[in-house]
Each structure stands twice: as C-alpha cells, then as structure tokens.
XYZ file of C-alpha atoms in Angstrom:
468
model
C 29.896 37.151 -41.665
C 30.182 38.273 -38.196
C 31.567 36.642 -35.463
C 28.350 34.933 -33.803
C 27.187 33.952 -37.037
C 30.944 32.460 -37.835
C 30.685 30.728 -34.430
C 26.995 29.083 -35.529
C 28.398 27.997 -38.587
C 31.744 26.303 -37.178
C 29.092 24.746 -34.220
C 26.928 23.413 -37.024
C 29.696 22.098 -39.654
C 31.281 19.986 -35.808
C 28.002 18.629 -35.228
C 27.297 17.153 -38.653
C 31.158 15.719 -39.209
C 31.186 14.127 -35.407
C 27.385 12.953 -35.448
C 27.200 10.840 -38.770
C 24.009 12.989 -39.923
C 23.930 13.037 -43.433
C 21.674 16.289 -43.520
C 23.650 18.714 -43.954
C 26.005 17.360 -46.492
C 23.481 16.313 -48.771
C 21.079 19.207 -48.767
C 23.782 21.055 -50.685
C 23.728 18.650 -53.311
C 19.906 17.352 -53.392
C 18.890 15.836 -56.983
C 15.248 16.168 -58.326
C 12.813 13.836 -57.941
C 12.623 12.783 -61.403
C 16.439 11.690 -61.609
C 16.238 10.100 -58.353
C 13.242 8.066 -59.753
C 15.209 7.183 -63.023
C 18.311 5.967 -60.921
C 15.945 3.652 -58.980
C 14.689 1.981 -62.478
C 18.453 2.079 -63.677
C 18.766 -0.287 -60.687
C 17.316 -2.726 -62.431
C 17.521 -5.822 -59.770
C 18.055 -6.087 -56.426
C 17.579 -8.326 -53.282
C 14.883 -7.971 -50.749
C 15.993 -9.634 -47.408
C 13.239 -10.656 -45.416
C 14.544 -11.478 -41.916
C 13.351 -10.520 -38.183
C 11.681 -12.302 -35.472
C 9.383 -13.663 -37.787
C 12.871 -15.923 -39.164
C 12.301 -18.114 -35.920
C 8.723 -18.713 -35.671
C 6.659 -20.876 -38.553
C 4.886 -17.746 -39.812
C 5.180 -14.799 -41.238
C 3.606 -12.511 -38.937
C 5.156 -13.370 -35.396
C 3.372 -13.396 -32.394
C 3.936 -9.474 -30.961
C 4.542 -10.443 -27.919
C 7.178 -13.114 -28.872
C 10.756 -13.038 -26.794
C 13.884 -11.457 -28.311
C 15.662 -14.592 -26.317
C 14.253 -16.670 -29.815
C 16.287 -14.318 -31.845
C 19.959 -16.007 -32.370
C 20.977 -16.152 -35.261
C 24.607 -17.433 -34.367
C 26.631 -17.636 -38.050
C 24.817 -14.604 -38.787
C 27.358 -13.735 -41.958
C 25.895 -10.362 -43.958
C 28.807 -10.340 -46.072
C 27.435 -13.853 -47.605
C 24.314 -12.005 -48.347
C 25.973 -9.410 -50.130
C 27.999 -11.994 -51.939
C 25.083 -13.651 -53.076
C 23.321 -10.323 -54.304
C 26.272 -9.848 -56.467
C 26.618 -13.381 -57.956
C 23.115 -12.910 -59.496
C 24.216 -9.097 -60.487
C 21.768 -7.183 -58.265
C 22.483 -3.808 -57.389
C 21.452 -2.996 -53.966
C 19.678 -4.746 -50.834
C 16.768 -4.010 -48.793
C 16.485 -5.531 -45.254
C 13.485 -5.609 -42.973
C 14.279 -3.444 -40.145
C 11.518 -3.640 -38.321
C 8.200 -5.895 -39.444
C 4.866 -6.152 -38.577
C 5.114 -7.231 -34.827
C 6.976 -4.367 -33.774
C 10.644 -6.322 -33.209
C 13.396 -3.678 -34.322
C 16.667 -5.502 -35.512
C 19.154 -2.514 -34.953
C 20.143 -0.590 -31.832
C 17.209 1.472 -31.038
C 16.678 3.865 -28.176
C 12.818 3.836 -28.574
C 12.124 0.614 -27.170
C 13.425 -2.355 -25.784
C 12.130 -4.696 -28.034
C 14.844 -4.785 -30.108
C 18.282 -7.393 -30.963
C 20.246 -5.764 -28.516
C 18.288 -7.267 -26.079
C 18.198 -10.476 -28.117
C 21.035 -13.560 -27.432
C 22.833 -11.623 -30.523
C 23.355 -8.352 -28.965
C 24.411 -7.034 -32.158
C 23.191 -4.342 -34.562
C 22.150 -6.162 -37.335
C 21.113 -3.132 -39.325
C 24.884 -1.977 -39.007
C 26.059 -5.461 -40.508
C 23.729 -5.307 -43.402
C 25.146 -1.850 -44.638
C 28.251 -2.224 -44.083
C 28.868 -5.500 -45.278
C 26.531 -4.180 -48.887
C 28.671 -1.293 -49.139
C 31.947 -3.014 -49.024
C 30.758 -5.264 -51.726
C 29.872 -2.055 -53.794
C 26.158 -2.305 -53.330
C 23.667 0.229 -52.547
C 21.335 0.428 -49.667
C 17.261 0.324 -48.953
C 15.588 -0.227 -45.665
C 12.095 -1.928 -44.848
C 10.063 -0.332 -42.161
C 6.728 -1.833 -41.557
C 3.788 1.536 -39.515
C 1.907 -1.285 -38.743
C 3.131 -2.512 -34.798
C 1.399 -5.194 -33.182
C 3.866 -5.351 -29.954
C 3.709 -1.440 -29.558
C 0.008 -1.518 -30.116
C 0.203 0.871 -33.504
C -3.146 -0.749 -35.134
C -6.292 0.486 -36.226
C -8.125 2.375 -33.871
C -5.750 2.824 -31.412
C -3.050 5.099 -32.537
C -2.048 8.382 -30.044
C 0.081 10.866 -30.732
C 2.800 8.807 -29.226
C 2.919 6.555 -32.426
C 3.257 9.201 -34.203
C 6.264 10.143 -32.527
C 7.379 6.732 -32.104
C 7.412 6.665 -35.912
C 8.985 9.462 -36.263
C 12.067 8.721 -33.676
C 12.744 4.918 -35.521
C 12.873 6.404 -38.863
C 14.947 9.376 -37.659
C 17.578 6.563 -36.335
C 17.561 4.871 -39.485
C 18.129 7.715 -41.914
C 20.817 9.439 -39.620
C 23.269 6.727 -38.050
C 23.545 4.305 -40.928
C 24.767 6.088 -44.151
C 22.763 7.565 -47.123
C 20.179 5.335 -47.467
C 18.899 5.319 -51.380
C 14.856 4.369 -50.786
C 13.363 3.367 -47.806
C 10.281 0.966 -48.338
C 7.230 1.474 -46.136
C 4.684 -1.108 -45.489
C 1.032 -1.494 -43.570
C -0.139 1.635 -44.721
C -3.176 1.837 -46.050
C -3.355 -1.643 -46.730
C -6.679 -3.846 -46.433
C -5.212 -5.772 -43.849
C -3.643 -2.953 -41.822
C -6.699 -0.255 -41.955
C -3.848 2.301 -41.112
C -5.049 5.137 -43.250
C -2.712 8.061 -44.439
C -4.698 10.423 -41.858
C -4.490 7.737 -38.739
C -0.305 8.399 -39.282
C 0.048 11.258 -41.447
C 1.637 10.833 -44.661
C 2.572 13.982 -45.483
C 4.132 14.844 -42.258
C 6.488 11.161 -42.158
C 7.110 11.863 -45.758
C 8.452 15.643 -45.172
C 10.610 14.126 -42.193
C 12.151 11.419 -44.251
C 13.101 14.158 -46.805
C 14.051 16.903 -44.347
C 16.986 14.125 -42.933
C 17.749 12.454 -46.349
C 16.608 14.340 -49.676
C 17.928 11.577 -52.083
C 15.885 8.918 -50.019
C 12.943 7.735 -52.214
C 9.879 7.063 -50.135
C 8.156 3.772 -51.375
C 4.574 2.877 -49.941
C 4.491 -0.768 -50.458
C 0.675 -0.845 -50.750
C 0.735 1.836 -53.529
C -0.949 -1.077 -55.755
C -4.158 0.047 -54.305
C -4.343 3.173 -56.916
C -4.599 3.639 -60.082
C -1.958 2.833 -62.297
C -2.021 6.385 -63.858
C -0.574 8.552 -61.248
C 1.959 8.271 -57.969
C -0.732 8.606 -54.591
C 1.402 8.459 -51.121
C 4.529 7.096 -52.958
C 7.860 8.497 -55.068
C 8.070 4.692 -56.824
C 4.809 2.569 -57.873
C 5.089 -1.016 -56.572
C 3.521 -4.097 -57.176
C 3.450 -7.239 -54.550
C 3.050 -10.090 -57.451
C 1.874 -12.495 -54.361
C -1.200 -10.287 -53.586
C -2.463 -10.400 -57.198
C -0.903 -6.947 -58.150
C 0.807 -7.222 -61.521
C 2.445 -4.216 -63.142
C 1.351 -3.497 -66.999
C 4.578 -4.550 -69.385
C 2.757 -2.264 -72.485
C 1.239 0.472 -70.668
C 3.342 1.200 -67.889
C 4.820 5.060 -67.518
C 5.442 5.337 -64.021
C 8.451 4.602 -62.339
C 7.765 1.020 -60.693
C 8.933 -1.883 -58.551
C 7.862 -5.583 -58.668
C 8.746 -7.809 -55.447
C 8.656 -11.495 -55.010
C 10.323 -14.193 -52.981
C 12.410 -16.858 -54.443
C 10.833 -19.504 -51.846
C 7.057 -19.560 -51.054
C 7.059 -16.703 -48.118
C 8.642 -14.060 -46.892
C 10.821 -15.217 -43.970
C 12.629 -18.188 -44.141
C 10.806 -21.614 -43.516
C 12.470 -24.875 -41.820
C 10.964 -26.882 -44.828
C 13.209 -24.283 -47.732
C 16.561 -25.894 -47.631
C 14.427 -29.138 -49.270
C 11.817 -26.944 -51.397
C 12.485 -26.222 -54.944
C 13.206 -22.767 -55.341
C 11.726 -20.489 -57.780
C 12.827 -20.632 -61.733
C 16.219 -18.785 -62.265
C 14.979 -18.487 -66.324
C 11.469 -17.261 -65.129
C 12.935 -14.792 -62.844
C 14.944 -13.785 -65.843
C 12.414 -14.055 -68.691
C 9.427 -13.299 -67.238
C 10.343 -10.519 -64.290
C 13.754 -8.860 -64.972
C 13.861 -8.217 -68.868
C 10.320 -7.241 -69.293
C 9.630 -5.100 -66.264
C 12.862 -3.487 -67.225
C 11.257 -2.775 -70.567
C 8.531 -1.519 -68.635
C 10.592 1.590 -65.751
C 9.995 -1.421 -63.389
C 12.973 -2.289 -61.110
C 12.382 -6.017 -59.790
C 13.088 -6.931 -56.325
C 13.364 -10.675 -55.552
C 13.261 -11.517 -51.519
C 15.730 -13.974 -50.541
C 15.394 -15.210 -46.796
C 18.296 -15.999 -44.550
C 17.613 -19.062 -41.964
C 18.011 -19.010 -38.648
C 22.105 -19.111 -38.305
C 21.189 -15.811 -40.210
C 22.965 -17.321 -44.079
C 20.741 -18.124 -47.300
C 20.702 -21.774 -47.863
C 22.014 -23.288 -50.917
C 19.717 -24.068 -52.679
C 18.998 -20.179 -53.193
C 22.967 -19.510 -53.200
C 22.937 -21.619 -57.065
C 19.604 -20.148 -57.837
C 21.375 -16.700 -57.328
C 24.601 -17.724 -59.407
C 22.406 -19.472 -62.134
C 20.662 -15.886 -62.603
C 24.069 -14.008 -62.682
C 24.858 -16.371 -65.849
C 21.691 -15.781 -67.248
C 21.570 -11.947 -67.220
C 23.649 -8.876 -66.598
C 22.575 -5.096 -66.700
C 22.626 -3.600 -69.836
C 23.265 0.289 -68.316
C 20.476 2.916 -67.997
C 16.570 1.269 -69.307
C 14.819 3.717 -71.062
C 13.971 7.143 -70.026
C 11.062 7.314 -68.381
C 7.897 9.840 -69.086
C 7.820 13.392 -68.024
C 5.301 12.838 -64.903
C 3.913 14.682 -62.134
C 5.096 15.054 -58.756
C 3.346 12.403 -55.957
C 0.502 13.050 -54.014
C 1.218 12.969 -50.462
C -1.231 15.332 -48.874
C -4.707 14.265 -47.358
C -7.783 14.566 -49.451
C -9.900 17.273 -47.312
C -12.506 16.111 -50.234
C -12.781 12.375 -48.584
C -16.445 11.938 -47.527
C -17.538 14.996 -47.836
C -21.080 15.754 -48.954
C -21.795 15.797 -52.448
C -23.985 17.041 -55.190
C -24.470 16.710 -59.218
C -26.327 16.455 -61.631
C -28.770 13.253 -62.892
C -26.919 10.300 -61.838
C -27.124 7.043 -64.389
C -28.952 4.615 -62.462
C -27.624 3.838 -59.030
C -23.875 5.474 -59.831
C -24.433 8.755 -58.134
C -22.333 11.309 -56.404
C -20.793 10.258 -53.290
C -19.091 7.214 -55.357
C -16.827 9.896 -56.606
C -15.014 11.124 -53.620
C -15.423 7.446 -51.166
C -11.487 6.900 -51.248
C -12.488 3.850 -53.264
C -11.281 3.629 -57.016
C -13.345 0.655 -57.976
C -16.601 2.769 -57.586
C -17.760 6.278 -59.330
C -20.040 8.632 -60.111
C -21.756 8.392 -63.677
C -23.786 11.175 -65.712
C -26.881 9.771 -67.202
C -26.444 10.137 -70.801
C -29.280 12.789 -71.128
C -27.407 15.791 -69.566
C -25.857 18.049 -72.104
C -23.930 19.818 -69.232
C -23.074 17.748 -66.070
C -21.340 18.812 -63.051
C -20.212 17.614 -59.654
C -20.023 19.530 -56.733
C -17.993 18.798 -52.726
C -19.335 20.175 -49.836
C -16.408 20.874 -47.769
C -17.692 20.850 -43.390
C -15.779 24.257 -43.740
C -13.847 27.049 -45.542
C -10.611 25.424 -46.031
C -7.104 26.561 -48.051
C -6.288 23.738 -50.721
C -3.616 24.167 -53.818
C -4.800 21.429 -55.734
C -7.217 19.318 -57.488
C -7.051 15.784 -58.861
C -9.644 14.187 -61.412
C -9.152 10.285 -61.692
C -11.612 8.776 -64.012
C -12.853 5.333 -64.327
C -12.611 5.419 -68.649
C -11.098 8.498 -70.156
C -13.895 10.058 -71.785
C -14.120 13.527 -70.862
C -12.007 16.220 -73.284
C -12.566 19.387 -71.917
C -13.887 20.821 -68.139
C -13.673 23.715 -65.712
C -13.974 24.002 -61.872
C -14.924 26.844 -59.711
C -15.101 27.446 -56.018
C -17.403 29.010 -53.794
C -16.043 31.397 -51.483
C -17.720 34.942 -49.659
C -20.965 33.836 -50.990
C -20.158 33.798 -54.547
C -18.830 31.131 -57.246
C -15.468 31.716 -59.107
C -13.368 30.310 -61.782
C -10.645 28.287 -60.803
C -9.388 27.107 -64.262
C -10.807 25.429 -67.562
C -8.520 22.619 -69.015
C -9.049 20.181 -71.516
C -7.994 16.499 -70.363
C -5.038 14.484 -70.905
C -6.553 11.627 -69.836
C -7.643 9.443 -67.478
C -6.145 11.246 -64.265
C -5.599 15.152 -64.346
C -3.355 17.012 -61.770
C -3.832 20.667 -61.436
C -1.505 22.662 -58.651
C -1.960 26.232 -58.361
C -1.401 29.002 -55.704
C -3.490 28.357 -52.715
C -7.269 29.294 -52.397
C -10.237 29.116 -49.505
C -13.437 27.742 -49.973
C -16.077 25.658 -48.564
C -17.321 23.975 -52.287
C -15.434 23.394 -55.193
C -17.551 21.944 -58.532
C -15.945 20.478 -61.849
C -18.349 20.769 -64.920
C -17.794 19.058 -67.748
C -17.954 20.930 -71.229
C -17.135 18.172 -73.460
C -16.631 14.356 -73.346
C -17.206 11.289 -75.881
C -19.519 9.289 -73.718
C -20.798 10.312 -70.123
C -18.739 10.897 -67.359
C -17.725 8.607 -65.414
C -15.706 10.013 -62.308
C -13.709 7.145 -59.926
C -12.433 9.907 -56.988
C -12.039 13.927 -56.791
C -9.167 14.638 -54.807
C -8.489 18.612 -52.948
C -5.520 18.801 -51.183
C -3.597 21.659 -49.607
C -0.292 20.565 -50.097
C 2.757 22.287 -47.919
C 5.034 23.719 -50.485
C-alpha cells in the first residue's frame, strides 16, 4: 500500500467510526439472503407500533395537511413499550416512522414536517431504538412511499420524490443503528396506485442494501402475488385485516402476518374501554401455527396520545407472555429463489399465441394482473406464447407463473438479428418457474409448451434485466 492509498484508507476508516454509518462495518461481514430470511422467521413474534400524527386525529389516515402543533405526546415513555414487548416475549419492534400523510417522527433534514417542529421537539425514532435495544430487543422501521402532505401520489411523482425517498431512507438506515428489516408500505397497493416503475423498486431496494446489507426489505402489499414466489419483497407478508391470510399447510416462503390488538391501527380515544383482542387466539390461532408455517407474526399495539399503551393492552401483553414462550429456531425453511425486484419490460407489451380457449387469450398473460390468464384451447398439440417487446432490449431473466400447474416440460427462444434462437428447454417444477441466465438482447421472446396434463393456462410472463 502506498502512501495516498494508506491516506484514503485512514480518511475512510475516520469517517465511518465518527459518522455512525454502519456501511462499512457491515459490508465486511454481510450474511446471505437466505440466513437473513431464516433469522427473521426465528423471530417468531414481535410488536408493530403504530403511532404518528394519525395518534391525535380519529382516523387512521390523517389529514396531510394537519399541524405538527397536534403532535404532543407529553409522557411519551418508549422504554414502557419495550417493557411491554418483552412481557409478552416478542423479539423486536417496528415503529411507524413516517405514515401515509407524509408526517416524519424523527429529526429529518428533508422537510419540515416533522416532530422537531412538533410541541415534542424530540426524536422519537431515537427513543424507540434506544430504549428496544437496552431492553435486548431488535429493531424494524415502517416507512410508508405513499405521501399525501409532500404530494407523492399517483400521477404526480417527479424525480424529486424519488430523491426525497431516497434521502429519508438514507437517514434512517445510517444514524440509528443496524436496523434488522425495514417494512415498506403504499406500494403497489390498490389504494395507493404507486406502481414499482412510478418509484423504482429496484433502484430503493439496491440503496437500502448498498447502506445496510443485513436489512431485509419487506413490501407490505406483497399479498398481491402469488403465494409461490417472493415479487418486490425479501419476506412475504400478509395484512389479516385486508382479507390476506397466509396458508398454515402449504406455506414455503419466508412470511409475516400483522394485526392489531385493538380494532385499527393508531390508537383510538374509545380503546382504553374496548375489549382488546384474545390473548389465547393470538396464541392459538396466530403465533403457534404461523410459526409452524416460516411465518413470523407481528401484532400492532398503539400507544395513546401521552405516547404509553393503555392497560388494558399492558395485561393482554403479560397474559400472552404466560401463555407462550419461543421454543428456539422454527423449522428450516425451503431452498428458494432469490426475489424479484426488477421491472417487467414484458408488462403490456403486445402479444401473440396460439388458439386461445374461448375469451382467455394472450394479453391476459402479461396484464400485471394474477387473477387473469391466457388459456390454450384444448385442440393444440403444440401451443406457444409469444411478447412483442416496443424494442431490442437486454433482459437476464424469465419468470412463468401459472394459474394451475399443468405444464411439465417447455422451451423459450428469442428473436434477435432477424432470426429465432434457443434460450433454454426446462421441464417445470411447478406452478411458478424462475430462470436467470447471462444477459441477452431481443425484441420477442416466445415460451412453447412441449408437454402438459391439461392446457395451459398462463397467469403472467415476466422478462426482467436484473442488475447483478
């Protein structure tokens, strides 16, 4: 090493020590995706900590352009939290940083609608980790893309969204400690119509990891795809309040379940008099069998507005801690594939195929819907599909989600220079098929399908070029 490179070096090793950036430390000692995912199951139970602006209004999703003056919670007491988490023997906590209207509850230079410009004037972010690491727990954060007050909605995002995204989560995952998953939410979502192209997935998700390797990225609307394989998302979860329910015999991916011990999300002024939910049901009918299942369960517990969870939840908590206590590691969960989190250049592209049955023809195969596809009528010995790409374009992989796994054996080619060419022949191992390979160009890819026990029946094609 030579003297300017032994002066970089010194420069570098200052800046992380003084700075509090993680990076540097833990890119030396980065774990695989799969053991991060089986530490998150080995979690078991934890505590989801719904609290924000939202905490002083009677809804859930505050009015955007509500005052941080209304934001006072003055007992505010994190350590009680983290008390209470351990009581009912969770093993971390996950707090809302920032929620749907765009109100950021730690001390942010990207805006000034945050708490430090609230009657509290205190990072409440800060008190929430440190007070859950004292108390030996480990630490998520909640970060909602979807931002009424800053105007991040459908149809309107810039370029400075982007980077306003980018900047908030950058704060969080370098000035508050390693932070073991970080839950995202409004992406995607029916409600939010933020797609994974509007604020790009792949390019958040690479940040996230670039700053914090061990930080699991959870898309909290990952419900919306199949059960079968991880789209936009390192953990599969399941909001039991929105009708999405996990499989307790089928399951093989790793998973989270999350529901709130009261009747919303953020705390009501009617709670401390409302029954709360079951401690035996929690128990008996979340906690033992998604554990069964490589599903960790996450119950929300709100704190009220002198920022401390009533009592009633406090003996709810206890009551659970009686009930049940981790048993270790759950089991070890399947060999899987690596997440999709690249954009599907295939989405809406034109398409072509042989006979359709009846009115299930092509296009229902690549319309980013999973509740429609594309069906062979019965008659063709031989059928193929075939996406029209609006150019030559480099992708490195192709996914095959099916609607009933039916077909056994396929191939695909690609058109490229005028000619077709074989990509690969593979027989099927089930109902969703992952192939990654070194990249390609083309402007047409086609999958034919050699053998199968009934027709095809194809719910979305997915091409990605995936940075590697």
């Amino acid at each position: 090493m030579n003297l300017q490179q032994w002066v970089r070096y010194s420069l570098a090793i200052i800046f992380c020590l003084t700075s509090g950036i993680l990076t540097c430390a833990q890119k030396q000692d980065a774990k695989p995706l799969a053991q991060l995912q089986q530490d998150f199951v080995d979690l078991r139970f934890g505590m989801f900590i719904h609290f924000n602006i939202p905490t002083f209004m009677d809804y859930d999703w505050a009015d955007p352009d509500a005052s941080p003056a209304i934001f006072n919670p003055t007992k505010l007491n994190c350590d009680q939290w983290a008390k209470a988490a351990k009581a009912a023997n969770m093993q971390y906590g996950c707090l809302t940083t920032k929620h749907h209207s765009g109100f950021c509850i730690w001390d942010t230079k990207t805006t000034d609608y945050n708490v430090m410009n609230s009657p509290l004037k205190k990072d409440v972010v800060r008190e929430y980790v440190n007070a859950f690491r004292a108390n030996g727990l480990k630490v998520m954060l909640y970060f909602s893309i979807l931002d009424t007050h800053h105007k991040l909605r459908p149809h309107q995002i810039t370029h400075n969204h982007i980077d306003l995204v980018k900047k908030q989560l950058t704060e969080l995952l370098t000035n508050y400690g390693e932070i073991t998953a970080l839950i995202i939410d409004g992406w995607d979502a029916p409600w939010s119509r933020i797609s994974y192209d509007d604020v790009p997935f792949e390019e958040i998700y690479s940040l996230i990891k670039s700053i914090q390797p061990n930080c699991l990225v959870m898309d909290l609307n990952a419900a919306k795809y199949p059960a079968e394989a991880l789209y936009y998302t390192d953990i599969k979860s399941y909001e039991q309040g929105a009708g999405q329910h996990i499989s307790k015999e089928s399951n093989r991916l790793p998973a989270l379940s999350c529901l709130p011990i009261n009747q919303n999300w953020f705390w009501k002024p009617r709670f401390p008099k409302e029954p709360v939910k079951d401690p035996v049901k929690m128990v008996n009918e979340n906690i033992v069998p998604f554990n069964n299942a490589y599903c960790n369960f996450i119950l929300n517990v709100a704190p009220n507005r002198d920022g401390l969870i009533d009592d009633n939840a406090l003996i709810a908590l206890k009551e659970i801690g009686k009930l049940w206590k981790p048993q270790g590691a759950v089991g070890k969960l399947p060999v899987g594939e690596a997440p999709i989190i690249s954009s599907n250049v295939a989405k809406h592209q034109p398409t072509f195929s042989s006979w359709s049955d009846d009115m299930w023809i092509m296009d229902f195969a690549n319309d980013d819907d999973f509740s429609t596809a594309w069906l062979s009528n019965p008659t063709v010995k031989q059928p193929w599909l075939e996406i029209v790409l609006d150019r030559e374009k480099p992708f490195n992989a192709v996914s095959i989600m099916e609607s009933a796994p039916r077909v056994k054996k396929y191939h695909i080619q690609y058109f490229s220079n005028g000619n077709w060419k074989p990509l690969l022949s593979s027989d099927s191992k089930g109902k969703f098929n992952l192939h990654r390979f070194d990249r390609i160009w083309a402007d047409r890819i086609r999958i034919t399908f050699d053998e199968f026990s009934e027709p095809p029946f194809i719910a979305e094609i997915g091409v990605y070029n995936e940075k590697r």
